[in-house]
Short mmCIF file of C-alpha atoms and ligand atoms in Angstrom, two decimals:
data_model
loop_
_atom_site.label_atom_id
_atom_site.label_comp_id
_atom_site.label_asym_id
_atom_site.label_seq_id
_atom_site.Cartn_x
_atom_site.Cartn_y
_atom_site.Cartn_z
CA MET I 1 -9.77 33.01 -34.57
CA GLY I 2 -12.22 32.17 -37.35
CA THR I 3 -15.50 33.96 -37.68
CA HIS I 4 -17.55 30.75 -37.55
CA PRO I 5 -18.08 28.87 -34.34
CA GLU I 6 -16.06 25.69 -33.92
CA SER I 7 -18.01 22.54 -33.26
CA CYS I 8 -17.84 20.60 -30.03
CA ASP I 9 -19.67 17.57 -28.63
CA LEU I 10 -21.63 19.38 -25.94
CA LEU I 11 -22.58 22.91 -25.02
CA ILE I 12 -24.11 23.54 -21.59
CA ARG I 13 -25.81 26.92 -21.69
CA ASN I 14 -27.95 29.11 -19.44
CA GLY I 15 -26.09 28.02 -16.31
CA TYR I 16 -25.02 29.72 -13.11
CA VAL I 17 -21.49 28.45 -13.66
CA VAL I 18 -19.38 28.00 -10.52
CA THR I 19 -15.92 27.27 -11.90
CA MET I 20 -13.77 26.71 -8.77
CA ASP I 21 -10.83 27.91 -10.88
CA ASN I 22 -7.91 29.78 -9.31
CA GLY I 23 -9.93 33.00 -9.18
CA ARG I 24 -13.10 31.16 -8.05
CA ARG I 25 -14.90 32.87 -10.90
CA VAL I 26 -18.67 32.54 -11.20
CA PHE I 27 -20.53 33.20 -14.47
CA PRO I 28 -24.19 33.90 -13.61
CA ALA I 29 -25.14 33.69 -17.30
CA GLY I 30 -22.53 31.12 -18.18
CA ALA I 31 -21.79 28.26 -20.51
CA VAL I 32 -19.39 25.33 -20.71
CA ALA I 33 -18.23 23.69 -23.94
CA VAL I 34 -17.03 20.07 -23.94
CA ASN I 35 -15.27 18.15 -26.66
CA GLU I 36 -14.58 14.46 -26.22
CA LYS I 37 -13.42 14.04 -22.62
CA ARG I 38 -12.34 17.59 -21.91
CA ILE I 39 -13.60 21.09 -21.26
CA VAL I 40 -12.74 23.38 -24.16
CA ALA I 41 -14.38 26.62 -23.00
CA VAL I 42 -15.91 28.13 -19.85
CA GLY I 43 -17.22 31.65 -19.51
CA PRO I 44 -20.08 34.05 -20.18
CA GLU I 45 -22.58 32.41 -22.51
CA ARG I 46 -22.36 35.22 -25.04
CA GLU I 47 -18.67 34.45 -25.53
CA VAL I 48 -18.75 30.66 -25.31
CA ALA I 49 -21.83 30.27 -27.53
CA ALA I 50 -20.33 32.62 -30.12
CA ALA I 51 -17.18 30.53 -30.34
CA TRP I 52 -18.61 26.99 -30.02
CA ARG I 53 -21.52 25.13 -31.59
CA GLY I 54 -22.47 21.98 -29.69
CA HIS I 55 -23.67 18.82 -31.41
CA ARG I 56 -25.68 18.43 -28.24
CA VAL I 57 -26.96 21.34 -26.15
CA ILE I 58 -28.16 21.21 -22.54
CA ASP I 59 -30.10 24.19 -21.19
CA ALA I 60 -29.35 24.37 -17.46
CA GLY I 61 -32.41 26.55 -16.89
CA GLY I 62 -30.41 29.09 -14.89
CA ALA I 63 -29.45 26.48 -12.28
CA PRO I 64 -25.93 26.03 -10.91
CA VAL I 65 -23.39 24.18 -13.06
CA HIS I 66 -20.25 23.13 -11.22
CA PRO I 67 -17.39 20.61 -11.16
CA GLY I 68 -18.19 17.06 -10.07
CA LEU I 69 -17.92 16.59 -6.31
CA ILE I 70 -15.13 14.41 -4.91
CA ASP I 71 -15.25 12.39 -1.71
CA GLY I 72 -11.85 12.44 -0.04
CA HIS I 73 -12.28 9.17 1.86
CA TYR I 74 -14.72 6.35 1.35
CA HIS I 75 -14.77 2.66 2.35
CA VAL I 76 -16.66 1.60 -0.72
CA THR I 77 -17.09 -2.06 0.20
CA MET I 78 -18.62 -1.20 3.58
CA HIS I 79 -21.65 0.61 2.15
CA GLY I 80 -23.81 -2.43 2.93
CA THR I 81 -23.04 -2.17 6.66
CA ARG I 82 -25.54 0.68 6.89
CA GLY I 83 -28.03 -0.35 9.55
CA ALA I 84 -26.06 -3.46 10.47
CA MET I 85 -23.54 -1.70 12.70
CA SER I 86 -25.39 -0.39 15.70
CA ASP I 87 -25.80 3.35 16.16
CA ASP I 88 -25.69 2.66 19.90
CA PRO I 89 -22.31 3.88 21.24
CA ALA I 90 -22.43 1.10 23.84
CA LYS I 91 -22.05 -1.42 20.99
CA PRO I 92 -18.89 -0.27 19.19
CA ALA I 93 -18.53 -1.63 15.65
CA LEU I 94 -14.76 -1.17 15.56
CA GLY I 95 -14.04 -3.35 18.54
CA GLY I 96 -14.74 -3.72 22.19
CA ALA I 97 -14.44 -6.47 24.68
CA GLY I 98 -13.39 -9.84 23.26
CA GLY I 99 -13.74 -11.51 19.87
CA VAL I 100 -13.49 -10.11 16.38
CA SER I 101 -15.13 -6.71 15.95
CA PRO I 102 -18.31 -6.40 13.86
CA TYR I 103 -16.42 -4.58 11.06
CA GLY I 104 -13.67 -7.22 11.22
CA GLN I 105 -16.23 -10.01 10.87
CA TRP I 106 -17.87 -8.23 7.96
CA PHE I 107 -14.57 -7.82 6.11
CA ASN I 108 -13.78 -11.50 6.70
CA ALA I 109 -17.16 -12.66 5.39
CA MET I 110 -17.19 -10.60 2.18
CA THR I 111 -16.72 -12.25 -1.21
CA ALA I 112 -15.81 -10.49 -4.44
CA GLU I 113 -19.55 -10.46 -5.28
CA ASP I 114 -20.29 -8.67 -2.01
CA GLU I 115 -17.57 -6.11 -2.68
CA PHE I 116 -18.96 -5.59 -6.18
CA ALA I 117 -22.52 -5.14 -4.87
CA SER I 118 -21.50 -2.66 -2.19
CA ALA I 119 -19.29 -0.68 -4.57
CA GLN I 120 -22.01 -0.49 -7.19
CA HIS I 121 -24.57 0.72 -4.64
CA ALA I 122 -22.15 3.27 -3.16
CA SER I 123 -21.06 4.56 -6.56
CA LEU I 124 -24.65 4.97 -7.68
CA GLU I 125 -25.52 6.84 -4.49
CA MET I 126 -22.50 9.07 -5.01
CA LEU I 127 -23.49 9.76 -8.58
CA ALA I 128 -27.04 10.71 -7.61
CA ASN I 129 -25.55 13.15 -5.11
CA GLY I 130 -23.31 14.80 -7.70
CA TYR I 131 -20.14 12.92 -6.82
CA THR I 132 -17.95 11.94 -9.73
CA CYS I 133 -14.90 10.61 -7.87
CA PHE I 134 -13.81 9.19 -4.54
CA LEU I 135 -10.54 8.30 -2.85
CA GLU I 136 -10.83 4.81 -1.43
CA ALA I 137 -9.24 4.08 1.93
CA GLY I 138 -7.19 1.05 0.86
CA THR I 139 -9.69 -1.39 2.34
CA VAL I 140 -10.81 -3.29 -0.78
CA PHE I 141 -9.69 -6.90 -1.22
CA ASP I 142 -10.81 -7.52 -4.81
CA THR I 143 -9.88 -4.23 -6.42
CA ASP I 144 -10.71 -5.50 -9.92
CA ALA I 145 -14.28 -6.33 -8.88
CA VAL I 146 -14.66 -2.88 -7.35
CA ALA I 147 -13.11 -1.18 -10.38
CA GLU I 148 -15.61 -2.97 -12.61
CA ALA I 149 -18.52 -1.84 -10.41
CA VAL I 150 -17.36 1.77 -10.33
CA GLU I 151 -16.67 1.94 -14.06
CA GLY I 152 -20.08 0.41 -14.77
CA VAL I 153 -21.79 3.24 -12.90
CA GLY I 154 -19.47 5.63 -14.70
CA ILE I 155 -17.69 7.55 -11.96
CA ARG I 156 -14.01 7.77 -11.01
CA ALA I 157 -12.23 6.13 -8.11
CA VAL I 158 -8.70 6.08 -6.77
CA LEU I 159 -7.98 2.70 -5.19
CA GLY I 160 -5.17 1.57 -2.91
CA ASP I 161 -3.46 -1.74 -2.18
CA PRO I 162 -5.41 -3.71 0.42
CA PHE I 163 -4.83 -3.12 4.11
CA LEU I 164 -1.19 -2.13 4.35
CA TRP I 165 -0.36 -2.51 8.03
CA ASP I 166 2.49 -4.06 9.99
CA LEU I 167 1.90 -3.18 13.65
CA THR I 168 -0.58 -4.57 16.12
CA GLY I 169 -1.61 -2.60 19.16
CA GLY I 170 -2.67 0.47 17.21
CA MET I 171 -6.10 -0.77 16.36
CA ALA I 172 -7.98 -4.00 17.07
CA MET I 173 -9.09 -4.60 13.48
CA ALA I 174 -5.46 -4.84 12.30
CA SER I 175 -5.13 -8.29 13.85
CA GLU I 176 -8.57 -9.50 12.82
CA LEU I 177 -8.53 -9.85 9.04
CA ASP I 178 -7.79 -13.33 7.68
CA ARG I 179 -6.78 -12.05 4.27
CA ALA I 180 -4.65 -9.13 5.45
CA PRO I 181 -2.22 -10.24 8.15
CA VAL I 182 -0.10 -7.66 9.95
CA ASP I 183 3.12 -8.24 8.03
CA LEU I 184 5.71 -5.87 6.65
CA ALA I 185 6.89 -8.28 3.93
CA ARG I 186 3.35 -8.71 2.60
CA CYS I 187 2.90 -4.93 2.51
CA LEU I 188 6.23 -4.25 0.81
CA SER I 189 5.45 -6.74 -1.94
CA ALA I 190 1.94 -5.30 -2.49
CA ILE I 191 2.75 -1.61 -2.29
CA GLY I 192 2.19 0.30 -5.52
CA ARG I 193 0.42 -2.52 -7.35
CA GLU I 194 -2.75 -0.49 -7.86
CA CYS I 195 -0.72 2.23 -9.58
CA ARG I 196 -0.54 -0.03 -12.66
CA ARG I 197 -3.96 1.41 -13.51
CA ASN I 198 -2.35 4.83 -14.09
CA ASP I 199 -0.53 3.54 -17.17
CA ASP I 200 -3.77 4.23 -19.04
CA PRO I 201 -4.10 8.03 -19.11
CA ASP I 202 -7.87 7.70 -19.64
CA ALA I 203 -8.52 5.23 -16.81
CA LEU I 204 -11.54 6.20 -14.71
CA VAL I 205 -10.26 4.04 -11.87
CA ARG I 206 -6.74 4.90 -10.84
CA GLY I 207 -4.35 3.88 -8.09
CA HIS I 208 -2.61 5.56 -5.18
CA ILE I 209 -0.74 4.47 -2.05
CA ALA I 210 -2.99 3.89 0.94
CA VAL I 211 -1.46 2.78 4.22
CA TYR I 212 -4.16 2.07 6.80
CA GLY I 213 -2.45 4.23 9.44
CA SER I 214 -3.71 5.24 12.88
CA GLY I 215 -0.86 3.47 14.65
CA THR I 216 -0.80 0.34 12.47
CA ALA I 217 2.27 1.24 10.38
CA SER I 218 5.96 1.14 11.26
CA ASP I 219 8.24 3.97 10.15
CA GLU I 220 9.70 1.57 7.60
CA LEU I 221 6.29 0.94 6.04
CA LEU I 222 5.38 4.63 6.02
CA LEU I 223 8.68 5.59 4.40
CA ALA I 224 8.23 2.85 1.80
CA GLY I 225 4.75 4.27 1.14
CA LYS I 226 6.11 7.77 0.68
CA GLU I 227 8.85 6.51 -1.65
CA ALA I 228 6.26 4.63 -3.72
CA ALA I 229 3.98 7.68 -3.84
CA ASP I 230 6.87 9.86 -5.05
CA ARG I 231 7.89 7.27 -7.65
CA HIS I 232 4.36 6.82 -9.02
CA GLY I 233 3.39 10.50 -8.82
CA VAL I 234 0.41 9.79 -6.53
CA VAL I 235 -0.58 10.57 -2.96
CA LEU I 236 0.22 8.63 0.19
CA ASN I 237 -3.00 8.45 2.18
CA GLN I 238 -3.72 7.18 5.69
CA HIS I 239 -6.07 7.38 8.64
CA GLN I 240 -4.67 9.37 11.53
CA SER I 241 -5.72 10.57 14.98
CA LEU I 242 -9.36 9.51 14.98
CA ALA I 243 -9.95 9.27 18.73
CA PRO I 244 -8.16 10.02 22.03
CA GLY I 245 -7.54 6.39 23.08
CA GLY I 246 -5.65 5.42 19.94
CA VAL I 247 -3.69 8.68 19.91
CA ALA I 248 -2.59 8.16 23.54
CA ARG I 249 -1.19 4.75 22.56
CA GLU I 250 0.69 6.33 19.67
CA ASP I 251 2.05 9.13 21.87
CA GLU I 252 3.50 6.47 24.14
CA ARG I 253 4.96 4.30 21.36
CA LEU I 254 6.54 7.25 19.52
CA GLY I 255 7.55 9.27 22.56
CA ARG I 256 6.04 12.34 20.90
CA HIS I 257 2.86 13.41 19.13
CA PRO I 258 2.22 11.58 15.83
CA PHE I 259 2.24 14.56 13.46
CA VAL I 260 5.46 15.88 15.01
CA HIS I 261 6.96 12.45 14.35
CA PHE I 262 5.69 12.40 10.76
CA ALA I 263 7.09 15.88 10.13
CA GLU I 264 10.53 14.71 11.24
CA LEU I 265 10.31 11.68 8.97
CA GLY I 266 9.47 13.92 5.99
CA LEU I 267 5.95 12.52 5.72
CA LEU I 268 4.12 15.86 5.70
CA ALA I 269 4.30 16.96 2.08
CA ASP I 270 2.29 18.05 -0.96
CA ASN I 271 1.58 14.42 -1.80
CA THR I 272 0.50 13.18 1.62
CA THR I 273 -3.13 13.05 2.69
CA TYR I 274 -4.24 12.30 6.24
CA VAL I 275 -7.75 11.40 7.23
CA HIS I 276 -9.66 12.35 10.43
CA LEU I 277 -7.26 14.58 12.46
CA ASN I 278 -9.76 14.79 15.29
CA VAL I 279 -7.13 14.79 18.01
CA LEU I 280 -4.44 17.40 17.41
CA ARG I 281 -2.25 19.20 19.91
CA GLU I 282 -0.60 22.60 19.49
CA ASP I 283 2.75 21.24 18.30
CA GLU I 284 0.94 19.12 15.70
CA VAL I 285 -1.06 22.06 14.39
CA GLU I 286 2.23 23.90 13.92
CA ALA I 287 3.79 20.91 12.12
CA ILE I 288 0.81 20.59 9.76
CA ALA I 289 0.31 24.27 8.91
CA GLY I 290 2.53 25.19 6.00
CA SER I 291 3.65 21.59 5.35
CA GLY I 292 1.66 21.28 2.11
CA MET I 293 -0.15 18.11 3.24
CA SER I 294 -3.87 17.59 2.78
CA ALA I 295 -6.38 16.83 5.51
CA VAL I 296 -9.62 14.93 4.93
CA TRP I 297 -12.29 15.84 7.43
CA HIS I 298 -15.32 13.84 8.58
CA PRO I 299 -17.24 16.33 10.68
CA ALA I 300 -20.03 13.78 11.21
CA ASN I 301 -17.62 11.21 12.62
CA TYR I 302 -16.13 13.79 14.97
CA GLN I 303 -19.63 14.12 16.35
CA PHE I 304 -20.59 10.44 16.10
CA TYR I 305 -17.59 9.39 18.21
CA ALA I 306 -18.24 12.25 20.66
CA ILE I 307 -14.68 13.52 20.24
CA GLY I 308 -15.80 16.96 21.40
CA THR I 309 -16.14 15.65 24.95
CA ALA I 310 -12.33 15.32 24.97
CA ILE I 311 -10.86 17.84 22.54
CA PRO I 312 -12.06 20.71 20.32
CA PRO I 313 -11.96 20.35 16.52
CA ARG I 314 -8.84 21.94 15.02
CA ILE I 315 -9.70 21.55 11.33
CA PRO I 316 -11.47 24.92 11.00
CA GLU I 317 -8.30 26.54 12.33
CA LEU I 318 -6.07 24.51 9.99
CA HIS I 319 -8.27 25.61 7.10
CA GLY I 320 -7.89 29.22 8.21
CA ARG I 321 -4.13 28.76 8.14
CA GLY I 322 -4.19 27.64 4.54
CA VAL I 323 -4.08 23.86 4.94
CA ASN I 324 -5.73 21.99 2.06
CA VAL I 325 -8.86 20.51 3.68
CA ALA I 326 -11.22 18.12 1.87
CA LEU I 327 -14.37 16.39 3.04
CA GLY I 328 -14.86 12.64 3.20
CA SER I 329 -17.82 10.48 4.16
CA ASP I 330 -15.89 7.40 5.47
CA ILE I 331 -18.96 5.16 5.59
CA ALA I 332 -22.36 6.71 4.93
CA LYS I 333 -24.08 5.00 7.81
CA LEU I 334 -26.24 7.58 9.60
CA TRP I 335 -25.94 10.17 6.86
CA THR I 336 -25.51 10.08 3.13
CA ILE I 337 -22.80 11.32 0.85
CA GLY I 338 -23.00 15.06 0.37
CA GLU I 339 -24.15 16.11 3.84
CA GLY I 340 -20.63 17.01 5.00
CA PRO I 341 -20.85 20.71 4.16
CA LEU I 342 -23.83 21.39 6.42
CA ILE I 343 -22.46 19.23 9.23
CA GLY I 344 -19.03 20.87 8.99
CA TYR I 345 -20.47 24.35 8.87
CA LEU I 346 -22.55 23.73 12.00
CA LEU I 347 -19.71 21.97 13.81
CA ALA I 348 -17.44 24.98 13.24
CA ARG I 349 -20.17 27.30 14.52
CA GLU I 350 -20.74 25.16 17.60
CA TRP I 351 -17.14 25.81 18.66
CA GLY I 352 -17.28 29.50 17.80
CA GLY I 353 -15.62 29.18 14.39
CA TYR I 354 -16.92 30.03 10.95
CA LEU I 355 -16.45 28.28 7.63
CA THR I 356 -18.27 29.82 4.69
CA ALA I 357 -20.52 27.88 2.34
CA GLU I 358 -17.89 28.60 -0.29
CA ALA I 359 -15.17 27.06 1.89
CA MET I 360 -17.29 23.95 2.38
CA PHE I 361 -17.86 23.66 -1.36
CA GLU I 362 -14.16 24.00 -2.01
CA MET I 363 -13.62 21.03 0.32
CA GLN I 364 -15.86 18.96 -1.98
CA THR I 365 -14.20 20.05 -5.21
CA ARG I 366 -10.74 21.45 -5.85
CA ALA I 367 -9.38 20.71 -2.37
CA ALA I 368 -10.60 17.12 -2.61
CA ALA I 369 -9.05 16.78 -6.07
CA ARG I 370 -5.72 17.80 -4.60
CA ALA I 371 -6.13 15.43 -1.65
CA ALA I 372 -6.76 12.62 -4.15
CA GLY I 373 -3.71 13.60 -6.23
CA LEU I 374 -5.85 14.58 -9.22
CA ALA I 375 -5.68 18.38 -9.11
CA ASP I 376 -4.26 18.44 -12.64
CA ARG I 377 -7.34 16.78 -14.15
CA ILE I 378 -10.47 17.37 -12.01
CA GLY I 379 -11.88 19.61 -9.27
CA SER I 380 -12.67 22.72 -11.31
CA LEU I 381 -14.26 23.78 -14.60
CA GLU I 382 -11.26 24.94 -16.59
CA VAL I 383 -10.12 24.54 -20.16
CA GLY I 384 -8.12 21.34 -20.50
CA LYS I 385 -9.58 19.64 -17.47
CA ARG I 386 -11.67 16.49 -17.68
CA ALA I 387 -15.35 17.19 -18.26
CA ASP I 388 -16.76 16.09 -14.89
CA ILE I 389 -19.73 18.41 -14.56
CA VAL I 390 -22.86 18.62 -12.40
CA ILE I 391 -25.99 20.45 -13.56
CA ARG I 392 -28.51 21.30 -10.87
CA SER I 393 -32.25 21.78 -11.10
CA ARG I 394 -34.27 24.76 -9.95
CA ALA I 395 -37.43 22.67 -9.60
CA LEU I 396 -37.19 22.36 -5.82
CA GLY I 397 -38.09 24.99 -3.25
CA GLU I 398 -34.56 24.75 -1.84
CA SER I 399 -33.25 26.38 -5.03
CA HIS I 400 -35.11 29.60 -4.36
CA PRO I 401 -35.33 32.55 -3.99
CA GLY I 402 -31.90 32.49 -5.62
CA LEU I 403 -30.35 35.52 -3.96
CA ASN I 404 -27.27 33.48 -3.06
CA PRO I 405 -27.28 30.38 -5.25
CA VAL I 406 -24.00 29.07 -3.79
CA GLN I 407 -25.22 29.13 -0.20
CA GLU I 408 -28.57 27.67 -1.25
CA MET I 409 -26.88 24.85 -3.07
CA VAL I 410 -24.17 24.01 -0.52
CA LEU I 411 -26.01 24.35 2.79
CA VAL I 412 -29.74 24.31 2.06
CA GLY I 413 -30.43 22.21 -1.02
CA ARG I 414 -27.20 20.24 -0.59
CA THR I 415 -27.32 17.42 -3.12
CA LYS I 416 -31.09 17.14 -3.51
CA THR I 417 -30.99 19.43 -6.53
CA VAL I 418 -28.54 17.36 -8.60
CA ASP I 419 -30.15 16.68 -11.97
CA THR I 420 -27.53 15.78 -14.57
CA VAL I 421 -24.01 14.48 -14.11
CA ILE I 422 -21.36 14.25 -16.80
CA VAL I 423 -18.15 12.27 -16.27
CA ASP I 424 -15.29 12.40 -18.75
CA GLY I 425 -17.62 14.11 -21.21
CA GLU I 426 -20.30 11.42 -20.99
CA THR I 427 -23.73 11.95 -19.44
CA VAL I 428 -24.10 9.28 -16.74
CA LEU I 429 -27.03 10.71 -14.76
CA ARG I 430 -30.03 12.45 -16.28
CA GLY I 431 -33.07 13.70 -14.36
CA GLY I 432 -31.52 12.23 -11.23
CA ARG I 433 -31.42 8.69 -12.68
CA SER I 434 -28.51 6.61 -13.93
CA VAL I 435 -28.41 6.16 -17.67
CA ARG I 436 -25.86 3.34 -17.33
CA VAL I 437 -27.19 0.78 -14.85
CA ASP I 438 -30.54 -0.65 -13.75
CA GLU I 439 -30.90 1.05 -10.37
CA GLY I 440 -33.44 -1.50 -9.12
CA ALA I 441 -31.05 -4.35 -9.87
CA VAL I 442 -28.15 -2.57 -8.15
CA HIS I 443 -30.22 -2.01 -5.04
CA ALA I 444 -31.57 -5.58 -5.04
CA ALA I 445 -28.04 -6.99 -5.22
CA SER I 446 -26.90 -4.75 -2.37
CA ARG I 447 -29.88 -5.72 -0.22
CA ALA I 448 -29.28 -9.44 -0.77
CA SER I 449 -25.57 -9.10 -0.05
CA ALA I 450 -26.09 -7.04 3.12
CA ARG I 451 -28.72 -9.44 4.43
CA ARG I 452 -26.45 -12.44 3.84
CA LEU I 453 -23.46 -10.74 5.50
CA ALA I 454 -25.54 -9.60 8.46
CA GLU I 455 -26.64 -13.18 8.96
CA ILE I 456 -23.13 -14.67 8.68
CA THR I 457 -21.69 -12.10 11.07
CA GLY I 458 -24.51 -12.47 13.56
CA GLN I 459 -25.68 -8.88 13.32
CA SER I 460 -29.34 -8.46 14.08
CA PRO I 461 -30.16 -5.14 12.52
CA GLY I 462 -33.58 -3.60 12.54
CA THR I 463 -35.65 -1.05 14.33
CA ILE I 464 -35.93 -1.28 18.11
CA TRP I 465 -39.71 -1.18 17.65
CA PRO I 466 -41.60 -4.45 17.25
CA GLU I 467 -42.05 -5.39 13.59
CA THR I 468 -45.39 -7.13 13.45
CA ALA I 469 -46.29 -9.46 10.59
ZN1 ZN K 501 -11.85 5.48 7.16
#
């Protein structure tokens, strides 16, 4: 140790630093030092500032400083469907009587430009809400267009090969997409292609194995997915057990409950991530607990699809039993990205459970990093990790009186107080605005794309009130 401070690119000082490290340490008068793309020091400001001199210094004004948030499941090309798909449960967007479902039509009508526009809009909205990474659901056709959009905004994404499915009968949409036929041979030739992105250790957009799931994959496809995930060192990710109807069909096809089946196939492991898990029976809870798998929870979708009229939520219990639970937004249709913690907290309470604000925050950070297969690089503020950092503001009333800054931030202020976001050591959001893209242009492109797609697909969105010219 020399007596003079070493220089680094950036020193963030005067922060209430929430590290999310193994000890969940918090430094109320903390600092973070960043050099190039990585964190080089985290701790009490008196120690960090004595050891490091930043070329650039950001004064956090006493506000929380924490790792970038991570969305565990997002359909990034469906962001433009907001307002197009009806919020009326009598008009289901995922299918219903006859014809191609509204989502199916939308997927069929999208061009690469539409996917780019939606991904840019979604990424920008994520960034403004303190999100620096998301795990895509494997529902992008033109992954290069989406990668370009995401990288332009300056956040991370983990993409999958498009629509890997080989069974009909599990879900209507699986037989609706012109460009993604239900076909094992197609899937086996595509599987793992997105993992080529991981050859570049600095890639912001990486690849993983996404099988669509929810009864649309044969055992052969799932086992091929697991083998590919093991070989590439990534996660295998799929939808599972969204709603009672689909799960009943799977029970019948498999002759047992889906998670019991997956456990016997060896598909519940440290590198497998399942999304939804709204419908779980006792034997499935037992199979999941202790398996090492990750669960991605959409508490808003559990409510939106009225699952509670059929079966209680089991995720709070899984969390209590040590299962790695992350939050995902799926499609931010009636909510925006970052509202999961409040919704999840209240959902647990409604059923007599209790998840702390800290638990909800963990689901947005280190647990989500693990669910995305990136626990070694993001999800906490620790020396050696990538510098994905959010700096809050104390300008809003929701940041006060400051007796419990974590609870204020996670449940009360939520993402309103996000001020500055740093990804891979680079400031990409300052004062709540992107420093990389023209926000007006991004929004204009998304509006034009959504309007065109709504027209092609025959959606007639709009308020139920008369709009008078
Ligand atoms: Zn989904």
